[in-house]
Tab-separated table of C-alpha atoms in Angstrom:
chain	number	residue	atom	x	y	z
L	1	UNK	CA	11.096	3.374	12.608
L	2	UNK	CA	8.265	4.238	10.386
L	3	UNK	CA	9.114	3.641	6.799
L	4	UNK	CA	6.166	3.250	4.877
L	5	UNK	CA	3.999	5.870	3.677
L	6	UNK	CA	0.312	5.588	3.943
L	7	UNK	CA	-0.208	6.299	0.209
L	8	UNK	CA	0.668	2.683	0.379
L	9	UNK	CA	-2.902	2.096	2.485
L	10	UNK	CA	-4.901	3.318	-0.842
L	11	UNK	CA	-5.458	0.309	-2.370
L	12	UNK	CA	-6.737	-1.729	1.325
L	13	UNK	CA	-8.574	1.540	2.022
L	14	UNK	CA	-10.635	1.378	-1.628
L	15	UNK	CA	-11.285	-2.347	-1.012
L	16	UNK	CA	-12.865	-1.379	2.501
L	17	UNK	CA	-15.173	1.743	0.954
L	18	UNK	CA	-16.597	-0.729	-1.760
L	19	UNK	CA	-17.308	-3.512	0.590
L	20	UNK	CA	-14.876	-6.183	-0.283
L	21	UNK	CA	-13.376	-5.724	3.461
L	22	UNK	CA	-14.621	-4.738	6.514
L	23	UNK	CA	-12.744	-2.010	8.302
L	24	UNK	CA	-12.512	-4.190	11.531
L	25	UNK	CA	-11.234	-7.300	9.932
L	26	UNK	CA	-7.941	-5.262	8.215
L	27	UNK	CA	-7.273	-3.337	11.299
L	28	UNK	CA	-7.470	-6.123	13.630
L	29	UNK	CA	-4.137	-5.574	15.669
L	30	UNK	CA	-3.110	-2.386	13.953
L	31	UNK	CA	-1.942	0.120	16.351
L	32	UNK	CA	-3.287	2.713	14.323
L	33	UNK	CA	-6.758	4.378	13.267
L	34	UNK	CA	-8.173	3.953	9.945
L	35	UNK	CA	-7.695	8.628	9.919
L	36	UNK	CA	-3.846	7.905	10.474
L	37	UNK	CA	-4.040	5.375	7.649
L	38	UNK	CA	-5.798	7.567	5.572
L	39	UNK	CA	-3.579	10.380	5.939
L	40	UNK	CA	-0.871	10.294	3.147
L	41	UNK	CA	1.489	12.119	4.765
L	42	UNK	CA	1.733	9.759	7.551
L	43	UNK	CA	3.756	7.036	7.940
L	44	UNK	CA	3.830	3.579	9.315
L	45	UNK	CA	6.634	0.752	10.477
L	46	UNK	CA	6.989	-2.400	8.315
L	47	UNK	CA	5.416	-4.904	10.868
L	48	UNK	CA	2.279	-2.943	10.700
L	49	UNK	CA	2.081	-2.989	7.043
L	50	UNK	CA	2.572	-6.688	7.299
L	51	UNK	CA	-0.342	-6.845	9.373
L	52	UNK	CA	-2.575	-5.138	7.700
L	53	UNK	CA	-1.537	-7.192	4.626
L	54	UNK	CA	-1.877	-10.429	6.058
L	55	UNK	CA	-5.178	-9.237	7.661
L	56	UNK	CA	-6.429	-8.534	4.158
L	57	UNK	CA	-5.275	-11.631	2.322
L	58	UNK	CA	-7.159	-13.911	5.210
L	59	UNK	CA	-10.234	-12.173	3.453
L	60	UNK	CA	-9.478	-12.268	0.167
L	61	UNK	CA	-8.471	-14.495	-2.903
L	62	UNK	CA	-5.855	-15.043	-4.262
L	63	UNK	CA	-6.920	-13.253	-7.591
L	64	UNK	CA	-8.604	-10.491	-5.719
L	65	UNK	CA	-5.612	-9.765	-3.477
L	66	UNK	CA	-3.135	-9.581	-6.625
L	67	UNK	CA	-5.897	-6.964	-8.316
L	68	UNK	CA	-5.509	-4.845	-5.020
L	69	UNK	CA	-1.805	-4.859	-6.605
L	70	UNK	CA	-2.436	-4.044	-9.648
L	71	UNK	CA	-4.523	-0.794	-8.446
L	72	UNK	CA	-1.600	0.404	-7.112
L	73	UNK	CA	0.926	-0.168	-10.012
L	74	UNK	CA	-1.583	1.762	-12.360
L	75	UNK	CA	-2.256	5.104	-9.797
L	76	UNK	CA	-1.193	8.213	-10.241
L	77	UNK	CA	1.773	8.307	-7.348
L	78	UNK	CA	3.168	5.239	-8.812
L	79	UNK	CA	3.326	6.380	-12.403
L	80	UNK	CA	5.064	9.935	-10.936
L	81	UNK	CA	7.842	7.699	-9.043
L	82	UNK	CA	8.265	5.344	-12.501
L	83	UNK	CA	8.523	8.517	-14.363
L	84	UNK	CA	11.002	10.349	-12.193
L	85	UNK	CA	13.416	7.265	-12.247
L	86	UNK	CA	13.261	6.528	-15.439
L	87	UNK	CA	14.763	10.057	-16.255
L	88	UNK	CA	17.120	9.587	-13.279
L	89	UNK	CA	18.593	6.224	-14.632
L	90	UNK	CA	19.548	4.384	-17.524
L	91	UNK	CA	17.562	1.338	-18.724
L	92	UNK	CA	19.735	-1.186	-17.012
L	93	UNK	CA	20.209	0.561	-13.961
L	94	UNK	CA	16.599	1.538	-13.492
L	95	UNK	CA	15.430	-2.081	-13.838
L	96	UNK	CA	18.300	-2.897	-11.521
């Protein structure tokens, strides 16, 4: 079942197009191109995402791989989903 979205690949994907990763290294057994991952309208299963994680953090630091985090919690998509459940849900629930 594929579960996560591909949005989810921005933050690898940036790291690869400045030069911090090499495309090769993240996708080593990946079952999918780097145009599927690219695509944010795809989707991929959780064992893949795993991969690709674990592929990354062989490359990275520690501090490096936790600002590849933080990219994502301050982009656009994430901010849109924070927003939306905030209105959805009280305080207590939302942090629930």
């Amino acid at each position: 079942m594929k579960e996560v979205s591909c949005r989810a690949f921005d933050s690898l994907d940036a790291a690869i197009r400045r030069g911090a990763l090499s495309e090769r290294e993240v996708l080593a057994n990946v079952p999918y191109s780097i145009e599927h991952l690219r695509n944010k309208h795809e989707r991929i299963d959780w064992s893949t995402w795993c991969q690709l994680t674990r592929n990354a953090r062989a490359r990275l630091s520690l501090v490096d791989f936790e600002e590849l985090g933080g990219a994502f919690a301050s982009s656009i998509s994430f901010r849109v989903i924070m927003i939306i459940a905030r209105l959805l849900y009280r305080p207590t629930r939302f942090l629930h």
